[in-house]
JSON list of C-alpha atoms in Angstrom, two decimals:
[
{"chain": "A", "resi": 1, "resn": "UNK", "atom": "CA", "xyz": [-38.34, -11.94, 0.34]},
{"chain": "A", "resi": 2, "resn": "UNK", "atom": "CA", "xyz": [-38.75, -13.88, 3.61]},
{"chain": "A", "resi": 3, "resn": "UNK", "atom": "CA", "xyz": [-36.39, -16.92, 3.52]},
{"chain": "A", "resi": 4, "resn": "UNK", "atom": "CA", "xyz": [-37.18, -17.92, 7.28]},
{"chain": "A", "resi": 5, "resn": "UNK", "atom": "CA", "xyz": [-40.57, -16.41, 9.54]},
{"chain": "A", "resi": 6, "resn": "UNK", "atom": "CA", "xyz": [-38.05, -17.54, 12.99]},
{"chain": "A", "resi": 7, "resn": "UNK", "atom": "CA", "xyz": [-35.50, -16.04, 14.02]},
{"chain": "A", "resi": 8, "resn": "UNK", "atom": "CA", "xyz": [-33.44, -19.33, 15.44]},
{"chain": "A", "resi": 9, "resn": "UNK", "atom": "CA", "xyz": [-34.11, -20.25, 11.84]},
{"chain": "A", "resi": 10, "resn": "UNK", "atom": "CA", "xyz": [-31.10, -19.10, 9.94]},
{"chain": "A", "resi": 11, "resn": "UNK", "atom": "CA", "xyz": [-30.46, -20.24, 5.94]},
{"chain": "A", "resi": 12, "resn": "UNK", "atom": "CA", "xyz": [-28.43, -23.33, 5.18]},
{"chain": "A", "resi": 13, "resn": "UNK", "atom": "CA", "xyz": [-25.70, -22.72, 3.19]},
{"chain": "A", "resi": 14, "resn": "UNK", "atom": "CA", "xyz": [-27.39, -23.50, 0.10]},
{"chain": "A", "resi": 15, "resn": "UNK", "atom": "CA", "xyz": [-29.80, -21.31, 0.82]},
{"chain": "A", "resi": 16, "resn": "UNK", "atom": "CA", "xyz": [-26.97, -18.53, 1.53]},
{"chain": "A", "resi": 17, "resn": "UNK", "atom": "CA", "xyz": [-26.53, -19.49, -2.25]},
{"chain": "A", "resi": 18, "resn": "UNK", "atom": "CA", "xyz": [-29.58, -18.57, -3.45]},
{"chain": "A", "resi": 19, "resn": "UNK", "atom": "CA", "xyz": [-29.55, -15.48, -1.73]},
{"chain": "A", "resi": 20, "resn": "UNK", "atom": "CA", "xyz": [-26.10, -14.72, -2.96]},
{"chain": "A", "resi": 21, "resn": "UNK", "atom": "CA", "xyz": [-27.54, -15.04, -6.74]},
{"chain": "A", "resi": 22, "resn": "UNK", "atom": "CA", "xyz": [-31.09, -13.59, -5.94]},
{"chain": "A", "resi": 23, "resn": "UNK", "atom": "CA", "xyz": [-28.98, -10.26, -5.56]},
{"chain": "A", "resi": 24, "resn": "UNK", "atom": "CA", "xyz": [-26.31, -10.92, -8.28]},
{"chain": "A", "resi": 25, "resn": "UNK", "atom": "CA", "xyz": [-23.41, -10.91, -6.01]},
{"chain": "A", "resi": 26, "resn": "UNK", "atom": "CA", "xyz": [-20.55, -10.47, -8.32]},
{"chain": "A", "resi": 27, "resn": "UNK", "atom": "CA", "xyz": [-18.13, -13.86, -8.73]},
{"chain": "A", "resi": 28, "resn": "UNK", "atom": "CA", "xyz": [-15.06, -12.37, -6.91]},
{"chain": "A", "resi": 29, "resn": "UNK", "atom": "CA", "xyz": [-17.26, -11.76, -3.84]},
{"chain": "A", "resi": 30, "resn": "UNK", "atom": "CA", "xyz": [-19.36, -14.78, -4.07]},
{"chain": "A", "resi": 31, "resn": "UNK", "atom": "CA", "xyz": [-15.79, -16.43, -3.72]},
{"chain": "A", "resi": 32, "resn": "UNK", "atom": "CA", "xyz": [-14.47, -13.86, -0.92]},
{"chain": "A", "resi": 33, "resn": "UNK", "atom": "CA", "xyz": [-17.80, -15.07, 0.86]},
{"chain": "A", "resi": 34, "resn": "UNK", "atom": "CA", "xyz": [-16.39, -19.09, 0.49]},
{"chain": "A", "resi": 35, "resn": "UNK", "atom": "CA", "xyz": [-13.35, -18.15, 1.87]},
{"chain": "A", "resi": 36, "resn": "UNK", "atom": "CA", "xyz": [-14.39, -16.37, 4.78]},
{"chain": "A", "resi": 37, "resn": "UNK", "atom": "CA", "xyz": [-16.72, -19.20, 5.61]},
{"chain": "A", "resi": 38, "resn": "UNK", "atom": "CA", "xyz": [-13.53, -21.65, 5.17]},
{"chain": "A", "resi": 39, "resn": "UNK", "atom": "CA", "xyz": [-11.60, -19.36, 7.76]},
{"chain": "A", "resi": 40, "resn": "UNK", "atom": "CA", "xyz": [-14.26, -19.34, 10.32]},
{"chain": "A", "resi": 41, "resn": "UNK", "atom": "CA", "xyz": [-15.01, -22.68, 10.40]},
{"chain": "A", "resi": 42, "resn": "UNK", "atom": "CA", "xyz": [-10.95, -23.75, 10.16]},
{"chain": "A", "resi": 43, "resn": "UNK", "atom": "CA", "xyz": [-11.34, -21.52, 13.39]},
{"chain": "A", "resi": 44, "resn": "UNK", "atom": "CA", "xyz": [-14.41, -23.12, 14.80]},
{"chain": "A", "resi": 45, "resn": "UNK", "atom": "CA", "xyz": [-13.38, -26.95, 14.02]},
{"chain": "A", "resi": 46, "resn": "UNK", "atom": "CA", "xyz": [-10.58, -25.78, 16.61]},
{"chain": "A", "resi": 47, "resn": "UNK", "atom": "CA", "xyz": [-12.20, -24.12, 19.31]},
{"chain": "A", "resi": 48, "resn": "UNK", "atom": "CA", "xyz": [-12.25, -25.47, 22.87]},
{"chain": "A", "resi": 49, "resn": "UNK", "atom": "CA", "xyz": [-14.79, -27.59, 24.29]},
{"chain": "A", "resi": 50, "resn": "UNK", "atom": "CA", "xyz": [-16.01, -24.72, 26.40]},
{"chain": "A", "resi": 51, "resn": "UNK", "atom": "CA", "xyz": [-16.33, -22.55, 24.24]},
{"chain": "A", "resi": 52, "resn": "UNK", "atom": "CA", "xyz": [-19.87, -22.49, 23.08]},
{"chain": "A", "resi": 53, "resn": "UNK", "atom": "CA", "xyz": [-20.61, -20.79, 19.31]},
{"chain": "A", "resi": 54, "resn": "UNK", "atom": "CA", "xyz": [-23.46, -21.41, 17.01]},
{"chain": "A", "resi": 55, "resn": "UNK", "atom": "CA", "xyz": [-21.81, -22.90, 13.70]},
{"chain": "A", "resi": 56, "resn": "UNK", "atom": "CA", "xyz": [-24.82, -22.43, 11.49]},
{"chain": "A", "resi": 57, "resn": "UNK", "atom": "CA", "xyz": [-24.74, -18.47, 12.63]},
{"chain": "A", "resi": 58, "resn": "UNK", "atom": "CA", "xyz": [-21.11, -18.05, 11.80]},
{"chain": "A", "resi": 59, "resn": "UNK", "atom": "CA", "xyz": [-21.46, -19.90, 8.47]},
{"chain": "A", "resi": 60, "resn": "UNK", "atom": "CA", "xyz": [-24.55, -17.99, 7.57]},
{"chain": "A", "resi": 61, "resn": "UNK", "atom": "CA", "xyz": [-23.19, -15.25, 8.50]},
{"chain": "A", "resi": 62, "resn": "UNK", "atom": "CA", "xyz": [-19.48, -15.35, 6.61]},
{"chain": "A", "resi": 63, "resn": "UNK", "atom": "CA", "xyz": [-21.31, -15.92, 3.66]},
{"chain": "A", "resi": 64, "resn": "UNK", "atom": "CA", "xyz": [-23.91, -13.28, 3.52]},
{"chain": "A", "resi": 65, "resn": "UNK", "atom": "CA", "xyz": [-21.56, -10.65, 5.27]},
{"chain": "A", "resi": 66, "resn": "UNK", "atom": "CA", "xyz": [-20.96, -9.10, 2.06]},
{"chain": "A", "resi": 67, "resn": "UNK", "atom": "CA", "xyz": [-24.72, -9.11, 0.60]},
{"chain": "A", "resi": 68, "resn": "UNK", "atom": "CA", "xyz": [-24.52, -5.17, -0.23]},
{"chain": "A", "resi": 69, "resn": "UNK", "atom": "CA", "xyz": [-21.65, -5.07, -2.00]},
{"chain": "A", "resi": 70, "resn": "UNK", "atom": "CA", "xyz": [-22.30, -5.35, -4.97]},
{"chain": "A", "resi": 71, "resn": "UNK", "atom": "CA", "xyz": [-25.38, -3.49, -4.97]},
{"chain": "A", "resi": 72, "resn": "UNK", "atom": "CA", "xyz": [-22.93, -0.74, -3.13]},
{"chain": "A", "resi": 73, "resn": "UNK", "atom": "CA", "xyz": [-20.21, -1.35, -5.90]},
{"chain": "A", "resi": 74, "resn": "UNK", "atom": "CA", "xyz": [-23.04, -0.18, -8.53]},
{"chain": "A", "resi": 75, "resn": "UNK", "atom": "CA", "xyz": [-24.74, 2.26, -6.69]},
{"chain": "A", "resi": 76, "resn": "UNK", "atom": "CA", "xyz": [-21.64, 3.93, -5.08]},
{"chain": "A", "resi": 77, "resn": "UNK", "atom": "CA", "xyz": [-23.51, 3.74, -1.88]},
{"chain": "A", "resi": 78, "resn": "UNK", "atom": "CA", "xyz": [-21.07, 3.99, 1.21]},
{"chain": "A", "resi": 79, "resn": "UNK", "atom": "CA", "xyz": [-21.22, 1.43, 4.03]},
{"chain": "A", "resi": 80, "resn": "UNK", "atom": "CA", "xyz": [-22.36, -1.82, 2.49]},
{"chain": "A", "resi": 81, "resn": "UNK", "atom": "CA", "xyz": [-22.19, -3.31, 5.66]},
{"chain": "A", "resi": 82, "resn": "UNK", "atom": "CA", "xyz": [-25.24, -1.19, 6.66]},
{"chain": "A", "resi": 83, "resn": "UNK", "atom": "CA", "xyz": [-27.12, -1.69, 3.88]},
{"chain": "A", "resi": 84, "resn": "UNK", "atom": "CA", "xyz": [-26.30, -5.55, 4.32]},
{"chain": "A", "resi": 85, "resn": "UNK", "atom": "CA", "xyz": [-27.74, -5.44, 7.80]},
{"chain": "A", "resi": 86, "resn": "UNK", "atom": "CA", "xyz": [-31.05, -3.48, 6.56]},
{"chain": "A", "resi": 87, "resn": "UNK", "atom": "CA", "xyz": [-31.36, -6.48, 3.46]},
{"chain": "A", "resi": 88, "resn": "UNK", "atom": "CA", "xyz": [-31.24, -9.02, 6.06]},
{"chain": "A", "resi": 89, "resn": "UNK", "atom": "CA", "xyz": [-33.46, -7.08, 8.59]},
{"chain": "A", "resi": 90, "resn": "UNK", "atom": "CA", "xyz": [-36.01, -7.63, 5.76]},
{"chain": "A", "resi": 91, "resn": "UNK", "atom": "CA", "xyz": [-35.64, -11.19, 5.36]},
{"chain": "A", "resi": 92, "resn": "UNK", "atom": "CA", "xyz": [-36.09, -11.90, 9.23]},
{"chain": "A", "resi": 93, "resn": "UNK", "atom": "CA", "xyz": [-32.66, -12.77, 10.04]},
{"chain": "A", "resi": 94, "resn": "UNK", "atom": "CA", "xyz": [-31.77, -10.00, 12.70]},
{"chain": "A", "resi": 95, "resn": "UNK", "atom": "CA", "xyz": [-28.53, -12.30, 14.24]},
{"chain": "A", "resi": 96, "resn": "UNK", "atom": "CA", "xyz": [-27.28, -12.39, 10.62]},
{"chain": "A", "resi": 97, "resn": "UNK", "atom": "CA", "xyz": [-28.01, -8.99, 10.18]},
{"chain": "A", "resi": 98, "resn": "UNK", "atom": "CA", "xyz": [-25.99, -7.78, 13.75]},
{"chain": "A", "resi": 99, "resn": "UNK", "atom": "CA", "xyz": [-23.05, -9.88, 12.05]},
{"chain": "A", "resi": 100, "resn": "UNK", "atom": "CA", "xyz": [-23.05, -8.08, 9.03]},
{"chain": "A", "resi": 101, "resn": "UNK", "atom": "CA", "xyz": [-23.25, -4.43, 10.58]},
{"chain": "A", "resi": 102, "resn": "UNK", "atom": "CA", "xyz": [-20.45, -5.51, 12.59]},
{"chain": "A", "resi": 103, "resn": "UNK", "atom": "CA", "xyz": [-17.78, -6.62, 9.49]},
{"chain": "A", "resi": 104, "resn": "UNK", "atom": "CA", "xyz": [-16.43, -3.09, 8.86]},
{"chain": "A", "resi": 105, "resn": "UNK", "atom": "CA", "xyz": [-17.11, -1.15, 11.87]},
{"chain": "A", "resi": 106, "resn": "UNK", "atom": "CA", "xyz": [-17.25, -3.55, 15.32]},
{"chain": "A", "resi": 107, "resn": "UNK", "atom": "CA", "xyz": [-19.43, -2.01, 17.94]},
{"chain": "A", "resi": 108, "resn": "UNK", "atom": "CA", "xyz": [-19.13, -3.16, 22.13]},
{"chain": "A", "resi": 109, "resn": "UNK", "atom": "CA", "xyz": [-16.19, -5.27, 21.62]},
{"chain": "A", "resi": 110, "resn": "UNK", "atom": "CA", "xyz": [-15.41, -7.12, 24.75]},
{"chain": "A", "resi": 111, "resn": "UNK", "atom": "CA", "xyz": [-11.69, -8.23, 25.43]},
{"chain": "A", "resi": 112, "resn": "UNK", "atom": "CA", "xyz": [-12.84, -10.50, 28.40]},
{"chain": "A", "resi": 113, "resn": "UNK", "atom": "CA", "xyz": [-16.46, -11.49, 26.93]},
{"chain": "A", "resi": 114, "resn": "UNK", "atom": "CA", "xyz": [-17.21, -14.69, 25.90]},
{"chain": "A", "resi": 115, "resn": "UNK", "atom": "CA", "xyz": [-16.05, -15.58, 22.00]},
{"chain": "A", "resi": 116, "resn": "UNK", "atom": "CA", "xyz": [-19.20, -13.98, 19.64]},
{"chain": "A", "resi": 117, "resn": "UNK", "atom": "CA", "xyz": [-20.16, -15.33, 16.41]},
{"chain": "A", "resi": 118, "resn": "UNK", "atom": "CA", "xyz": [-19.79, -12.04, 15.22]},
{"chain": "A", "resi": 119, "resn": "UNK", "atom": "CA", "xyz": [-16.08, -12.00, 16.06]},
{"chain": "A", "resi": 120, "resn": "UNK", "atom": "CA", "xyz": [-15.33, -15.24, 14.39]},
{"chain": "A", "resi": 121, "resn": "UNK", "atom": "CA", "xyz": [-16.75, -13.69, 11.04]},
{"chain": "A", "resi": 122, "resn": "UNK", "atom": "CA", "xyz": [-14.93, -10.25, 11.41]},
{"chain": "A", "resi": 123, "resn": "UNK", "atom": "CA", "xyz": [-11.45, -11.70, 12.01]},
{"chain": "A", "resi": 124, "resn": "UNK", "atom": "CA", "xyz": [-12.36, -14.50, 9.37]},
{"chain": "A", "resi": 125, "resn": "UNK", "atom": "CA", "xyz": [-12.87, -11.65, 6.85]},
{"chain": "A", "resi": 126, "resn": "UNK", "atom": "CA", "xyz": [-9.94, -9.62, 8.04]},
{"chain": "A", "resi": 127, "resn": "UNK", "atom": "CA", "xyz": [-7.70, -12.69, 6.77]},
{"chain": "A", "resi": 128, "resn": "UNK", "atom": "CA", "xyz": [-9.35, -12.90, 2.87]},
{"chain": "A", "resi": 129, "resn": "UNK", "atom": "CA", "xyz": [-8.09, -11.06, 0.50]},
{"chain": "A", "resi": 130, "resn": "UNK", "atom": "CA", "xyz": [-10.39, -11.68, -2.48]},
{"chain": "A", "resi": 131, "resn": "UNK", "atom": "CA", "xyz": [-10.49, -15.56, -2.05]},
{"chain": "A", "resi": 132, "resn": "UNK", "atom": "CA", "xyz": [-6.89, -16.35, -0.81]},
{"chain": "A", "resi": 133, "resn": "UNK", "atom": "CA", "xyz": [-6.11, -16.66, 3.22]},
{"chain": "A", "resi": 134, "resn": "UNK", "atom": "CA", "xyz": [-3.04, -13.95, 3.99]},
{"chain": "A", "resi": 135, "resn": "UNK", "atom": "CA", "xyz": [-1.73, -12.30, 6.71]},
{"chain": "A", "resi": 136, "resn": "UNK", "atom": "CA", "xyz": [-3.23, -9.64, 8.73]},
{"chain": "A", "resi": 137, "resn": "UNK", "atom": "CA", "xyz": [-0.38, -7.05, 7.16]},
{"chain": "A", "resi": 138, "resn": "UNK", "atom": "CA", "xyz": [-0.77, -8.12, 3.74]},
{"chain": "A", "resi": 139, "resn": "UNK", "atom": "CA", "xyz": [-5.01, -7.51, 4.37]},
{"chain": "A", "resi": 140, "resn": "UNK", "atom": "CA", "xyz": [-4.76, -4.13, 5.99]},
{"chain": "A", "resi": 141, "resn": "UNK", "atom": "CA", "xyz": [-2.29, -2.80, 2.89]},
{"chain": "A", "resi": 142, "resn": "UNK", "atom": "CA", "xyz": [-4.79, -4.27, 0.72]},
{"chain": "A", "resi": 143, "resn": "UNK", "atom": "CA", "xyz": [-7.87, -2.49, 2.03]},
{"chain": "A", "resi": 144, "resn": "UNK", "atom": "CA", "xyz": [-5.60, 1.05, 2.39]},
{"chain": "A", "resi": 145, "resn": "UNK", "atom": "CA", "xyz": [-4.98, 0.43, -1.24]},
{"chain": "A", "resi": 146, "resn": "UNK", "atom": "CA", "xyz": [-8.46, -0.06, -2.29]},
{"chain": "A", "resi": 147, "resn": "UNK", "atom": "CA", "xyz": [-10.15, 2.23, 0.42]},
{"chain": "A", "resi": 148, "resn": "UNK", "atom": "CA", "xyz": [-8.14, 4.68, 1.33]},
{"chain": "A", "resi": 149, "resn": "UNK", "atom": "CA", "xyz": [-9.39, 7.55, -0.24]},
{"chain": "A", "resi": 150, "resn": "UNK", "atom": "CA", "xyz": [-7.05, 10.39, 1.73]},
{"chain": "A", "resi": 151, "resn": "UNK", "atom": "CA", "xyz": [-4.57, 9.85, 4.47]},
{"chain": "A", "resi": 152, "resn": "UNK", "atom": "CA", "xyz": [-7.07, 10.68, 7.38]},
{"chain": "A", "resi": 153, "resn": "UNK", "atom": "CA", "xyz": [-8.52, 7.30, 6.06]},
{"chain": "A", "resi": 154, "resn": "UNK", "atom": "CA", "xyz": [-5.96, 5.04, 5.33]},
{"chain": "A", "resi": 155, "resn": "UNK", "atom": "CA", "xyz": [-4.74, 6.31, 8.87]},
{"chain": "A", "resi": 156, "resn": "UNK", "atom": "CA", "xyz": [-7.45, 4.92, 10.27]},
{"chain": "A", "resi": 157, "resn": "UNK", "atom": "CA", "xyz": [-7.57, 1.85, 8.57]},
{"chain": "A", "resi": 158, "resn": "UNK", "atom": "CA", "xyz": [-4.06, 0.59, 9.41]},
{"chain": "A", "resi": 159, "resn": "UNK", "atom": "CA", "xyz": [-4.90, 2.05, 13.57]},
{"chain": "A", "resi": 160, "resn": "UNK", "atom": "CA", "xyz": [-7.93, -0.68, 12.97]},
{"chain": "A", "resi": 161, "resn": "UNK", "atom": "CA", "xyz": [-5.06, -3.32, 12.71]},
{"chain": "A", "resi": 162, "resn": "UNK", "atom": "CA", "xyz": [-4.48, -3.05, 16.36]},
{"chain": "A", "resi": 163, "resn": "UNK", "atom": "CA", "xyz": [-8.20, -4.01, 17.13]},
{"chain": "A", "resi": 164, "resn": "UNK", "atom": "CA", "xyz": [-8.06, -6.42, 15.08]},
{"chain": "A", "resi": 165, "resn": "UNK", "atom": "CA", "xyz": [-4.99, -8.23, 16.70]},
{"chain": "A", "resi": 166, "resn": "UNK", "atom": "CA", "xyz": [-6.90, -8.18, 19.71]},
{"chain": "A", "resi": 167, "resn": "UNK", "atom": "CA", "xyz": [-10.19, -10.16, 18.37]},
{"chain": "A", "resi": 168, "resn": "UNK", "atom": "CA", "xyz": [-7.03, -12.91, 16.94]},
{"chain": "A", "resi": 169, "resn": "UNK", "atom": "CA", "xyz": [-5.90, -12.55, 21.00]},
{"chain": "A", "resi": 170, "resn": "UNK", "atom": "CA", "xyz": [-9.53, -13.56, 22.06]},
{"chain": "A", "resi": 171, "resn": "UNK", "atom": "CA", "xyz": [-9.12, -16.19, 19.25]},
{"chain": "A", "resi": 172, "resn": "UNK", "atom": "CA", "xyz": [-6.11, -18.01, 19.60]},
{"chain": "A", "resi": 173, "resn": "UNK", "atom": "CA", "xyz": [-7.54, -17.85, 24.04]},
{"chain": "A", "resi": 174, "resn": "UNK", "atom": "CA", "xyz": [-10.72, -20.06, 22.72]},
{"chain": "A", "resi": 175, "resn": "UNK", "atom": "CA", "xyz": [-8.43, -22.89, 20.35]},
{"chain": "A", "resi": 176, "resn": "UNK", "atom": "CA", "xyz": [-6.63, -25.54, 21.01]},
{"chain": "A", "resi": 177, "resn": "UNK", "atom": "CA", "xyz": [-4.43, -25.28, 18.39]},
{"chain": "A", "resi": 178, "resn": "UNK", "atom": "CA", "xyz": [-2.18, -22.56, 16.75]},
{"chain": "A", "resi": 179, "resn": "UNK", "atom": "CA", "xyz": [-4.07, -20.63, 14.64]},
{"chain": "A", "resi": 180, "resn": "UNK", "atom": "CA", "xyz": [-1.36, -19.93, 11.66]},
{"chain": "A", "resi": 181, "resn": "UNK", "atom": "CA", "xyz": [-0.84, -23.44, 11.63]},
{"chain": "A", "resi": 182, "resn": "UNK", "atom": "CA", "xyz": [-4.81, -24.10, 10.98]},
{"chain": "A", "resi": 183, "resn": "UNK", "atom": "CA", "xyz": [-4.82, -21.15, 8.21]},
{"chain": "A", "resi": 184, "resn": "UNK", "atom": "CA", "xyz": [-1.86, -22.39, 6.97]},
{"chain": "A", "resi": 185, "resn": "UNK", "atom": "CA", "xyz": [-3.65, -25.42, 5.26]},
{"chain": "A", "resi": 186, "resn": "UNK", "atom": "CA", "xyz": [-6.48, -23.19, 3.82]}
]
């Protein structure tokens, strides 16, 4: 299916809808999806006025991050964030697509970079467990729990806690408000 022939041309949300129930995205993710959104754009309503981020990419993008789970969830597939990216490689939305391959595993992170869409989305979904905003600690237990398979894995799960921590550093740098405080209210 080809939503959009441009790249600069990314769905609206409703159209991030559709797409959602084109591939039967189970409920519990279709509301994970919300929620992220809600988190990144809590974040972006907050950022500084230098701080230059395309809103439609990182709302896109929150939604659809999770496009091959459910498929993976069915299939047993590994790495639905792969598969995600490949989905919407197909559709012509290779920014969307660089988000989503970036939601599990985070590639060329730079501490002193300028804030990436990409970021926004990973952190957003690093903070949603199922559908409910919770703490980074709380999140990291959660996934261990659900996807850690042996200790070599869970081990590595709760070491990505420190990466994450520095994506909230770059973060909290860009806003002009505390950040708890603005999750607080979600």
């Amino acid at each position: 299916m080809n939503i959009m022939n441009k790249e600069l041309s990314l769905p609206s949300e409703s159209e991030c809808m559709r797409i959602m129930e084109e591939y039967e995205m189970l409920p519990n993710i279709v509301e994970h999806s919300i929620q992220v959104k809600n988190v990144a754009c809590a974040i972006m309503d907050h950022l500084k006025d230098d701080v230059k981020i395309n809103r439609s990419m990182v709302i896109s993008g929150s939604l659809l991050h999770d496009i091959a789970k459910t498929r993976t969830i069915k299939t047993r597939e590994l790495r639905h964030d792969l598969i995600g990216g490949e989905m919407l490689r197909k559709m012509n939305l290779d920014s969307l697509a660089e988000i989503c391959e970036s939601h599990v595993v985070f590639q060329d992170f730079n501490a002193r970079g300028p804030l990436e869409e990409r970021e926004i989305v990973f952190y957003a979904d690093k903070r949603v467990m199922h559908d409910t905003v919770v703490t980074l600690d709380d999140r990291v237990e959660d996934l261990v729990h659900r996807y850690g398979v042996n200790d070599k894995v869970k081990s590595l799960i709760r070491e990505n806690k420190h990466f994450v921590l520095q994506i909230e550093t770059k973060i909290r740098d860009c806003m002009t408000v505390d950040l708890d405080t603005v999750l607080t209210k979600l």
